[in-house]
Coordinates of C-alpha atoms and ligand atoms in Angstrom, one line a residue:
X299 CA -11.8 -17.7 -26.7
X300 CA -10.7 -14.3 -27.1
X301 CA -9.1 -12.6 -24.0
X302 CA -8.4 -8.5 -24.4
X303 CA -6.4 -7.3 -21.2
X304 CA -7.0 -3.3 -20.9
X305 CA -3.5 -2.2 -19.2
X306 CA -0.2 -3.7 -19.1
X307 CA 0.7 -3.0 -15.6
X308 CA 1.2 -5.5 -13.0
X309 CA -2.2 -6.1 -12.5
X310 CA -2.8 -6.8 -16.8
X311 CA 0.8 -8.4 -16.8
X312 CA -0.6 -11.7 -13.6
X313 CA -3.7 -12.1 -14.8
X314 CA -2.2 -12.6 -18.5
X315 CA 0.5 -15.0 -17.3
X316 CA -1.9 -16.5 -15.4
X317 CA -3.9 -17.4 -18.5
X318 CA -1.4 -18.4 -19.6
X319 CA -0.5 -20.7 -17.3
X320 CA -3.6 -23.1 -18.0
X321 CA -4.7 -22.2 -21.2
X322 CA -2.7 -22.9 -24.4
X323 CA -6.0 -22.3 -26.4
X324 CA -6.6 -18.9 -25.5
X325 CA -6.5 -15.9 -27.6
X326 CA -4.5 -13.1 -25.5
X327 CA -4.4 -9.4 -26.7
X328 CA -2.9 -6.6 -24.2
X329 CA -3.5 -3.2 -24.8
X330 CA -1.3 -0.4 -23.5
X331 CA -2.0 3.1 -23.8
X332 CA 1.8 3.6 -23.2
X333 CA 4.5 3.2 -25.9
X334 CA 6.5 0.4 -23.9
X335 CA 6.7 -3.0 -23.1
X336 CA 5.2 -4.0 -19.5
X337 CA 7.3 -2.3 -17.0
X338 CA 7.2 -2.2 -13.3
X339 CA 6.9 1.7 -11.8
X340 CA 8.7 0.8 -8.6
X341 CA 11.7 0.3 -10.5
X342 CA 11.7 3.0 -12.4
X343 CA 13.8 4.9 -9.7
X344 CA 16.7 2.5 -10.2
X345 CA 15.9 2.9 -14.0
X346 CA 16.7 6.2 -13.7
X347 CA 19.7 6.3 -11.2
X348 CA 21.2 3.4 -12.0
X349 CA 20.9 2.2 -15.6
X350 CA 19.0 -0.7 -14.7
X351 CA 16.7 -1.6 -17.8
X352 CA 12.9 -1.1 -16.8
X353 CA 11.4 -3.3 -19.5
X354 CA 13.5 -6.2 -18.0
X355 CA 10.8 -6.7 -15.5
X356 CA 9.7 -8.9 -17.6
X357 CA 12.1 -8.9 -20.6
X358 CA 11.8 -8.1 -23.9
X359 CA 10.4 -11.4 -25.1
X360 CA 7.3 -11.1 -23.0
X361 CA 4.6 -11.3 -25.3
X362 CA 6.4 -13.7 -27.4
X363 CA 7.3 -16.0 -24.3
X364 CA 3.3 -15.6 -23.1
X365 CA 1.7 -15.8 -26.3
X366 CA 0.2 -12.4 -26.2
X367 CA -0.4 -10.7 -28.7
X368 CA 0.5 -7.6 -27.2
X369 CA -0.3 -3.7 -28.6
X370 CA 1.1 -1.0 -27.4
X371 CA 0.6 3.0 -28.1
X372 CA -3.5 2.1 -27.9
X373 CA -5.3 3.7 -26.0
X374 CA -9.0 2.7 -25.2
X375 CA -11.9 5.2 -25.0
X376 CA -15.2 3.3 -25.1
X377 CA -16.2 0.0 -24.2
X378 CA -19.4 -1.7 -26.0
X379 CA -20.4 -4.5 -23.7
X380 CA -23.6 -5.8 -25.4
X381 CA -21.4 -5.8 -29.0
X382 CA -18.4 -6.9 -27.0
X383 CA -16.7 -4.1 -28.4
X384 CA -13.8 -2.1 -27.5
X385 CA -13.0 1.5 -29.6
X386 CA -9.3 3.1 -29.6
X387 CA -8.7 6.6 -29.9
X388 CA -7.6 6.3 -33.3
X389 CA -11.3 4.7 -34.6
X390 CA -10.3 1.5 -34.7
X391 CA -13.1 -1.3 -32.8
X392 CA -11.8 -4.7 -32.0
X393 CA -14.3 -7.4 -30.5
X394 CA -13.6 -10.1 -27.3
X395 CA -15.1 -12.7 -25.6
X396 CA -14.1 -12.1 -22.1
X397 CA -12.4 -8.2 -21.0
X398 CA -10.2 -7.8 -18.3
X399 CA -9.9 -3.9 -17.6
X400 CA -6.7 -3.7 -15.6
X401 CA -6.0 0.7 -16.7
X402 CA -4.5 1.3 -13.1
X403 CA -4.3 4.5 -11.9
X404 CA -3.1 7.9 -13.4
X405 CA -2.3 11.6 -11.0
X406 CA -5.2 13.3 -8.7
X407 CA -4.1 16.7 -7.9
X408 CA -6.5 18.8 -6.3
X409 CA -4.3 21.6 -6.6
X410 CA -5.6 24.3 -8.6
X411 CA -4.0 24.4 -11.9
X412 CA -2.5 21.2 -12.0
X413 CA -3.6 20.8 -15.5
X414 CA -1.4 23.5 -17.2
X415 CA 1.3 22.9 -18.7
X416 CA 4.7 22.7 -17.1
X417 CA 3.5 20.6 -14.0
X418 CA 5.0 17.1 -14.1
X419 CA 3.9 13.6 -12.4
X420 CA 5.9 10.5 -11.8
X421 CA 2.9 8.2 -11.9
X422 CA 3.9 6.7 -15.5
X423 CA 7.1 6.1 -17.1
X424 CA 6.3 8.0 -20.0
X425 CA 5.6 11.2 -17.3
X426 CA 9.1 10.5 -15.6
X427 CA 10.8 10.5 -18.7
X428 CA 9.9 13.9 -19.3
X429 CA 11.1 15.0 -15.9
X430 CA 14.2 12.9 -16.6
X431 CA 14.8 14.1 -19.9
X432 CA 14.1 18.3 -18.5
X433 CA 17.3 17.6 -15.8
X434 CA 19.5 16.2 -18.9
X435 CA 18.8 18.7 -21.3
X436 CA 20.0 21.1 -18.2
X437 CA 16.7 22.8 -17.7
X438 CA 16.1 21.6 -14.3
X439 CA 18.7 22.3 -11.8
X440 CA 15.8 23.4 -9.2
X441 CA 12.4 21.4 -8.3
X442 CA 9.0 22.3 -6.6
X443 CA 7.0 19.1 -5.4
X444 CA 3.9 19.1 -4.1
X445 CA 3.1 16.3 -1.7
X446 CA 5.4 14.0 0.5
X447 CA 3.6 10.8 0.0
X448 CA 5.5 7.9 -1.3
X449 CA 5.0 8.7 -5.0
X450 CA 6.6 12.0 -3.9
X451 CA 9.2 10.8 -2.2
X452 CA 10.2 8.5 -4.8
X453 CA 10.8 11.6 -7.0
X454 CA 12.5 13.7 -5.2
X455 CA 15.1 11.3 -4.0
X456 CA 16.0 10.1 -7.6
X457 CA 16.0 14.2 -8.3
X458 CA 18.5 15.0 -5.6
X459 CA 20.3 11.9 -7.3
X460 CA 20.3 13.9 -10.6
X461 CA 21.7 16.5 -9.0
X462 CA 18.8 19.0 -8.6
X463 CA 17.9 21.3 -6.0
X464 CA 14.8 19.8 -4.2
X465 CA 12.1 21.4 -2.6
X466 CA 9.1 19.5 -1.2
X467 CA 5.5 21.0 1.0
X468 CA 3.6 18.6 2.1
X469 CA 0.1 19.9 4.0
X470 CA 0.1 17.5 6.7
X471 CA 2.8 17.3 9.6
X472 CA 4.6 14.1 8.7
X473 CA 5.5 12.4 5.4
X474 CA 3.7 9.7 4.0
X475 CA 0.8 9.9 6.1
X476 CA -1.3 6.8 4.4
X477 CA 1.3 4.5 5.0
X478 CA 3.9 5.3 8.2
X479 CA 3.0 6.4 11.4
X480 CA 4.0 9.3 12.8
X481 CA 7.6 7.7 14.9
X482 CA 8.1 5.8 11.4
X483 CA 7.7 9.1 9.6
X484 CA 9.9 11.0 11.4
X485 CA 12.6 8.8 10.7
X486 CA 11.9 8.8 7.1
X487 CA 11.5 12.8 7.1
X488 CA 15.1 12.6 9.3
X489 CA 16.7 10.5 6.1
X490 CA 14.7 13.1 3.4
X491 CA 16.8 16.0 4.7
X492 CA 20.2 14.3 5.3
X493 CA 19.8 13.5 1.6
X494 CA 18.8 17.1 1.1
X495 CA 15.2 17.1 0.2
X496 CA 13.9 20.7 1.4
X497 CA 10.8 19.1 3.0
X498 CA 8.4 21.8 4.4
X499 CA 5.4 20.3 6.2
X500 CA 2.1 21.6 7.2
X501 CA 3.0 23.9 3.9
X502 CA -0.4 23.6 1.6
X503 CA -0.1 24.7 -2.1
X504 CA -3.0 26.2 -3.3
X505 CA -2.2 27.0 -6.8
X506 CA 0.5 26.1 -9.6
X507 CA 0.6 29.6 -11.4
X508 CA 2.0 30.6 -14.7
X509 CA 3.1 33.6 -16.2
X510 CA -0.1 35.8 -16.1
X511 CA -0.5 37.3 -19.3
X512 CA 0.6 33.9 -20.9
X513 CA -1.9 32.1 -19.3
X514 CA -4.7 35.1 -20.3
X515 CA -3.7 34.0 -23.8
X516 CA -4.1 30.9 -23.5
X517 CA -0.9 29.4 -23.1
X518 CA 0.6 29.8 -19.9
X519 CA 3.8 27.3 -18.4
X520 CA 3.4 26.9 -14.7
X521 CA 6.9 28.6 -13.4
X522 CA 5.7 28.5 -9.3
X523 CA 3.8 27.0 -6.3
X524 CA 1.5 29.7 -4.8
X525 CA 1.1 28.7 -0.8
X526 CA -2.0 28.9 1.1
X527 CA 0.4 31.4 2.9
X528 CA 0.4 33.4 -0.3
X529 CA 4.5 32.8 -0.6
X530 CA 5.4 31.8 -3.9
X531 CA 8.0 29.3 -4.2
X532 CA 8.9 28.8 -7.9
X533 CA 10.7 25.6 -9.6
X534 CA 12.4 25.2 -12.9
X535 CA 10.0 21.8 -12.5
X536 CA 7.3 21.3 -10.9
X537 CA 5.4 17.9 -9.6
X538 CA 2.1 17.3 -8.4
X539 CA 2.3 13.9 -6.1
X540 CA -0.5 14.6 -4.5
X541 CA -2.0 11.1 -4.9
X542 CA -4.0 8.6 -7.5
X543 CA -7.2 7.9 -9.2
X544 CA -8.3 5.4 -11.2
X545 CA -8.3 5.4 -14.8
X546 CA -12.0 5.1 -15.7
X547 CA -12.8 8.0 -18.3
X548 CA -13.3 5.0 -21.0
X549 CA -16.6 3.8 -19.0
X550 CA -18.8 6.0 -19.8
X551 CA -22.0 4.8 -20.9
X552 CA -20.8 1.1 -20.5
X553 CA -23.4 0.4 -17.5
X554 CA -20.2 -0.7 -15.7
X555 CA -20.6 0.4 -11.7
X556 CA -18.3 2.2 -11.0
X557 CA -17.7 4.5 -8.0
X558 CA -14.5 5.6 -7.2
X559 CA -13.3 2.7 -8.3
X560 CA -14.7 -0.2 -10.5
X561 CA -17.1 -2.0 -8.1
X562 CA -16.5 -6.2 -8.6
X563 CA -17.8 -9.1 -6.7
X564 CA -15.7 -11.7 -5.0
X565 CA -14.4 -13.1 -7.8
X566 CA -13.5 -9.8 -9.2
X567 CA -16.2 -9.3 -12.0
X568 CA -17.4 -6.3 -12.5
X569 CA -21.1 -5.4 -12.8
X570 CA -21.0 -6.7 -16.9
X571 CA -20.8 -10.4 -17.4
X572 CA -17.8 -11.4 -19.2
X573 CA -15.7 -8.3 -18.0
X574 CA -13.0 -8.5 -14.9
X575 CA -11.2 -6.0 -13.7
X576 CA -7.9 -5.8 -11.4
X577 CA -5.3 -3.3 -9.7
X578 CA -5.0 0.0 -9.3
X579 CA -8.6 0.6 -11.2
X580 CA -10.7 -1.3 -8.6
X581 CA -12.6 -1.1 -5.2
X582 CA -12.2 -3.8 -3.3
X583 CA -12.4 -5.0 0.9
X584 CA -9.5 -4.8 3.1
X585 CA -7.6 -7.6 4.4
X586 CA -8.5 -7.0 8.3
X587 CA -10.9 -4.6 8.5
X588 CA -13.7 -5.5 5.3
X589 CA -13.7 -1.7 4.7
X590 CA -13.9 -1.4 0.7
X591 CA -11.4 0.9 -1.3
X592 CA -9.1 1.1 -3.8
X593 CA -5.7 0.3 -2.3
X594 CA -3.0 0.9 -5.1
X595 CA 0.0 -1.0 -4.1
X596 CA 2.0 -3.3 -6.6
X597 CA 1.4 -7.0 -4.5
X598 CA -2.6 -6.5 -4.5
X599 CA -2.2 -6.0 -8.3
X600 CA -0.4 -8.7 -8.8
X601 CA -2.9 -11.0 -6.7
X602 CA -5.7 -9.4 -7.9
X603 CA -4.7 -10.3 -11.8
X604 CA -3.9 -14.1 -10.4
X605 CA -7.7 -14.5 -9.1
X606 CA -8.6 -12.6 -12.3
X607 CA -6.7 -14.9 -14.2
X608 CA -7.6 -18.2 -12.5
X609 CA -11.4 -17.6 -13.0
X610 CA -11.0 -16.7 -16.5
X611 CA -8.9 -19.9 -17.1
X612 CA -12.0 -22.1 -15.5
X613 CA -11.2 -22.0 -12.0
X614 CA -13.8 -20.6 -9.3
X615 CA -11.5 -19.0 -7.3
X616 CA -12.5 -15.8 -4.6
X617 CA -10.1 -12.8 -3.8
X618 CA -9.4 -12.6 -0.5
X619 CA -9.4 -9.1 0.3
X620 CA -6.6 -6.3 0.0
X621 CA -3.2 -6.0 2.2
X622 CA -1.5 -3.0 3.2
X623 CA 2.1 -3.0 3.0
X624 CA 4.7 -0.9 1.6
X625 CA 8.6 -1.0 1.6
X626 CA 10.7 2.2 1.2
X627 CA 13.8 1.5 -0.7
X628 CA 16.0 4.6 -1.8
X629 CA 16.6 5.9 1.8
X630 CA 19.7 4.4 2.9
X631 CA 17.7 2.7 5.4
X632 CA 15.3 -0.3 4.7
X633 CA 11.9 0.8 6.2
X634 CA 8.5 -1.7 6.0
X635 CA 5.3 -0.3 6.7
X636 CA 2.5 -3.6 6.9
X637 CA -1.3 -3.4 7.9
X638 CA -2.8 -0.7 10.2
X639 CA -1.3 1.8 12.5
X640 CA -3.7 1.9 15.7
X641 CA -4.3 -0.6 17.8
X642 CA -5.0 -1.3 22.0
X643 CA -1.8 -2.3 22.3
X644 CA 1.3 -0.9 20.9
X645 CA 4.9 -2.5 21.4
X646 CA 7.6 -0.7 20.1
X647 CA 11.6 -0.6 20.6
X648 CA 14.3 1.5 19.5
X649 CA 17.6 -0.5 18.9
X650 CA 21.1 0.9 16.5
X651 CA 18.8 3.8 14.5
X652 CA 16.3 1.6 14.0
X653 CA 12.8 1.1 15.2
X654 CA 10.4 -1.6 15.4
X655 CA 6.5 -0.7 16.4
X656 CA 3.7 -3.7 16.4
X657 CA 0.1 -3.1 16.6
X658 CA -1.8 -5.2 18.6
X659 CA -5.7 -5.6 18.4
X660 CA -6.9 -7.9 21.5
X661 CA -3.4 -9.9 21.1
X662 CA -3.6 -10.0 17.5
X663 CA -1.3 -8.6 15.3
X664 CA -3.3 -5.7 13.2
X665 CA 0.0 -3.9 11.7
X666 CA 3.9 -3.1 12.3
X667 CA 6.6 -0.9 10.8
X668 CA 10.1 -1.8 10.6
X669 CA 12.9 0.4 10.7
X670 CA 16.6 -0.7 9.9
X671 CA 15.9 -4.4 10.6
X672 CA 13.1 -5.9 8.6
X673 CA 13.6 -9.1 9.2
X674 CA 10.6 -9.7 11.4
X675 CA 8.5 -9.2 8.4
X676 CA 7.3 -12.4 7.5
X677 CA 6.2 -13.7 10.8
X678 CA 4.7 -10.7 11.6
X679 CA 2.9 -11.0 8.2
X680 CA 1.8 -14.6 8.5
X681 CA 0.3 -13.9 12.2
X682 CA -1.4 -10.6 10.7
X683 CA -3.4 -12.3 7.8
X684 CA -4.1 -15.1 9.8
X685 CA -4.9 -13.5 12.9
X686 CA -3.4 -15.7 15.3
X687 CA -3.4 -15.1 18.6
X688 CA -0.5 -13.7 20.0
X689 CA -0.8 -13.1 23.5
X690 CA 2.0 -16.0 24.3
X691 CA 3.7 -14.6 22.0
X692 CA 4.1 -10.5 22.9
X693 CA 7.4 -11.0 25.2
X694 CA 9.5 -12.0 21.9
X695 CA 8.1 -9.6 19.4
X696 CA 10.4 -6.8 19.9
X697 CA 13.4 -9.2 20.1
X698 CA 16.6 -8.2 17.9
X699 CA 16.5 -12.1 16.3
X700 CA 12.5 -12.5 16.4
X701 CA 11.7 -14.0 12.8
X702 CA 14.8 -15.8 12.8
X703 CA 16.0 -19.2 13.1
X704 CA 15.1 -21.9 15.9
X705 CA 13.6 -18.9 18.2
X706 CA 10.4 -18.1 15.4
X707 CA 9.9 -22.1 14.9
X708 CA 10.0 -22.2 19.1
X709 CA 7.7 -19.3 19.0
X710 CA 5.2 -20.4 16.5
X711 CA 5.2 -23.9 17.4
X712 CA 2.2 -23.9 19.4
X713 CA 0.4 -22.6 16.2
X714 CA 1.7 -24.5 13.6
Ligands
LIG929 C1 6.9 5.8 -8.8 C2 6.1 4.7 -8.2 C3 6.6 3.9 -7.2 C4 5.9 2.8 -6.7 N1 6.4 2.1 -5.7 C5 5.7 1.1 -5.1 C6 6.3 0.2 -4.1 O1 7.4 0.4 -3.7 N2 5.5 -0.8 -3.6 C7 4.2 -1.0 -4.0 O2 3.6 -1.9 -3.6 N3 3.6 -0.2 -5.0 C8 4.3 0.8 -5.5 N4 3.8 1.6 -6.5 C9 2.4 1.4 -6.9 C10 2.3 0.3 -7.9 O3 3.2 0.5 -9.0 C11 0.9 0.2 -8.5 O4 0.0 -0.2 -7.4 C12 0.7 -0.9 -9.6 O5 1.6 -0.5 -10.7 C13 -0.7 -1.0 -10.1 O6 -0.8 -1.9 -11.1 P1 -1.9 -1.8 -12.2 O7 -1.6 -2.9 -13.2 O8 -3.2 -1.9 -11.5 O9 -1.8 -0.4 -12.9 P2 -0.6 0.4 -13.6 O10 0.7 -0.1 -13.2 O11 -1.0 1.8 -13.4 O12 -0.8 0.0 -15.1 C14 -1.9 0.4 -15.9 C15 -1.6 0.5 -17.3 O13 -2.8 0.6 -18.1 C16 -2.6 1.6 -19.1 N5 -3.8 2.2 -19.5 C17 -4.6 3.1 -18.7 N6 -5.7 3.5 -19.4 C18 -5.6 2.8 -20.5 C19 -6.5 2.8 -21.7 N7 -7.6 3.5 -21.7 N8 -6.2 2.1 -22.7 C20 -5.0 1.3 -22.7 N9 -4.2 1.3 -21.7 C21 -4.5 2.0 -20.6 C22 -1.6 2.6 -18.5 O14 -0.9 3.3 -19.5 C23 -0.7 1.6 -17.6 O15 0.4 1.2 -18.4 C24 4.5 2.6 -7.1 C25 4.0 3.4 -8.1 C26 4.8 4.4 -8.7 C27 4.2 5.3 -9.7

């Protein structure tokens, strides 16, 4: 059987390996529209600062080590499912028998003139090494980014790194507003401008302009941010991290559903028998609350390719549903952000800088964030997804050593 993996993400990379893992028969072919082995994007900040090799994710003898036959540099643009046919940019067709689409997610910027040229991402490495490469040539010793999310922040920490003058609007008033709440975010804004971010919020851009009688002919360089204010604030780069879409331009005409997403049942097949899809690229239901969306964080791409995977080796395996959970690493300060942030009940202590807050619905756990000490994490987690009751629990959740030791096995004996 031949298996062609769209994307070689996280999402492509588990559900290959997993394959793998049961199936020494299998015909394997990855296809990356990028010119590099798989890496992982939340490394590429330490790639950048710190040396570290990106494509050892995985190492360089991935595809060899897998048995994939792996291509990179192709980009799909059409998908055939009655011929099971794929086409590439370039022409070229290839056939499969199953298709796991696994393209992730690429820059939405509603920002008016995002398109032109001059305004970066950091959503793929080949994006951030073009940022990267701008600063060591010496043409970037100031910065204009637009949007404080995580993506965002990412950036502009590894700029300031670099050595480059940061500035960073962000419409709402808090950072990272999907993810931390707003005690959390105020800790994490706190850490942004010690490290001397220039974060400005409840700043909206309207407009990356270039030089005007450039862009009347045609080829105009964004050189500044134009505020809804009407002050212009102007960058030798700019960046849109103004959030993510899925990468679905290749579906058109496939009869694939699609919405915002790619739509997939329970074992994550897509509206097409013999297609799958996973990560970044598809809809599916949360964790705790059902409520279906595309949640775009690396551990839900990873699973997502496993049950992908799984099924395609001859398992009958259903995904569970998506988790929410981040982990902020470049701050100086570890800070964990799991599940939701509302609840009836909200516990929350502040102990040496840091900060602990747990969301309680009816005396289950529903979501917490960590600051400084994260080593609650995983008990918290494991009484989150399986919604234990905590009620005799709640007088030890804020405790300094709770998740530790003889206390947690004490605590969770009743449950275990
Ligand atoms: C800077 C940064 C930091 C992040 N940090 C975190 C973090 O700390 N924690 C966390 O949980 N998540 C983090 N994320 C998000 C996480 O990386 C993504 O959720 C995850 O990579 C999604 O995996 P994926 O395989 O679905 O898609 P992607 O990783 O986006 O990979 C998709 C691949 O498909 C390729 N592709 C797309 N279209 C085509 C096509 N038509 N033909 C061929 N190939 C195609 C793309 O080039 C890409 O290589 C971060 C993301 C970024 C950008």
């Amino acid at each position: 059987m031949k298996i062609v993996i769209v994307g070689a993400g996280p999402a492509g990379v588990s559900a290959a390996e997993t394959i793998r893992a049961y199936d020494n028969e299998a015909e394997i072919v990855m296809l990356s529209a990028e010119p590099y082995l798989p890496y992982s994007p939340p490394a590429m900040a330490d790639h950048f600062i710190h040396g570290s090799d990106v494509h050892l994710w995985r190492g360089e003898d991935w595809p060899q080590q897998t048995d994939v036959h792996y291509r990179k540099g192709v980009e799909v643009t059409r998908i055939e499912p009655d011929e099971h046919l794929l086409q590439f940019k370039d022409g070229e067709t290839i056939k499969y028998d199953r298709l796991v689409i696994a393209t992730g997610s690429r820059l939405y910027a509603p920002v008016k003139g995002a398109e032109m040229p001059g305004v970066h991402n950091f959503k793929s490495l080949s994006a951030a090494e073009a940022i990267v490469e701008q600063v060591k040539r010496g043409e970037a010793r100031t910065a204009v980014i637009v949007g404080a999310g995580f993506i965002g922040m990412e950036i502009a920490l590894l700029l300031r790194e670099l050595g480059v003058a940061v500035t960073q609007v962000e419409m709402l008033d808090q950072v990272m507003s999907t993810m931390l709440d707003k005690d959390t975010a105020a800790i994490a804004l706190d850490l942004m401008l010690a490290r001397g971010v220039n974060v400005q919020l409840n700043t909206k851009a309207e407009t990356f302009v270039g030089n005007p009688a450039a862009v009347r002919r045609g080829n105009g360089k964004a050189k500044a941010v134009k505020l809804a204010s009407g002050r212009e604030l102007e960058g030798d780069i700019l960046i849109a991290a103004t959030g993510v879409k899925p990468n679905l331009d290749f579906l058109q005409d496939s009869g694939i559903d699609h919405k915002w997403g790619i739509r997939v049942d329970d074992h994550l097949r897509t509206s097409i028998p013999d297609i799958y899809a996973a990560g970044d690229v598809i809809e599916v239901p949360d964790l705790l609350t059902g409520e279906i969306y595309v949640h775009a964080i690396f551990p839900n791409a990873v699973e997502q390719g496993r049950v992908v995977g799984l099924n395609l080796a001859g398992f009958d395996v259903a995904y569970s549903g998506a988790e929410r959970m981040n982990s902020l690493k470049h701050l100086g300060l570890p800070i964990m952000a799991v599940g939701l942030k509302q609840g009836n009940e909200i516990l929350q202590t502040r102990r040496n800088g840091g900060l602990r807050t747990i969301y309680l619905q009816e005396n289950r756990v529903v979501g917490f964030q960590l600051v400084g000490n994260i080593r609650a994490a995983g008990i918290l987690r494991t009484l989150m997804i399986q919604k234990q009751d905590a009620g005799a629990l709640k007088s030890h959740l804020l405790e300094e050593n709770f998740g530790q030791g003889m206390l947690v096995w004490q605590a969770i004996a009743p449950y275990a």
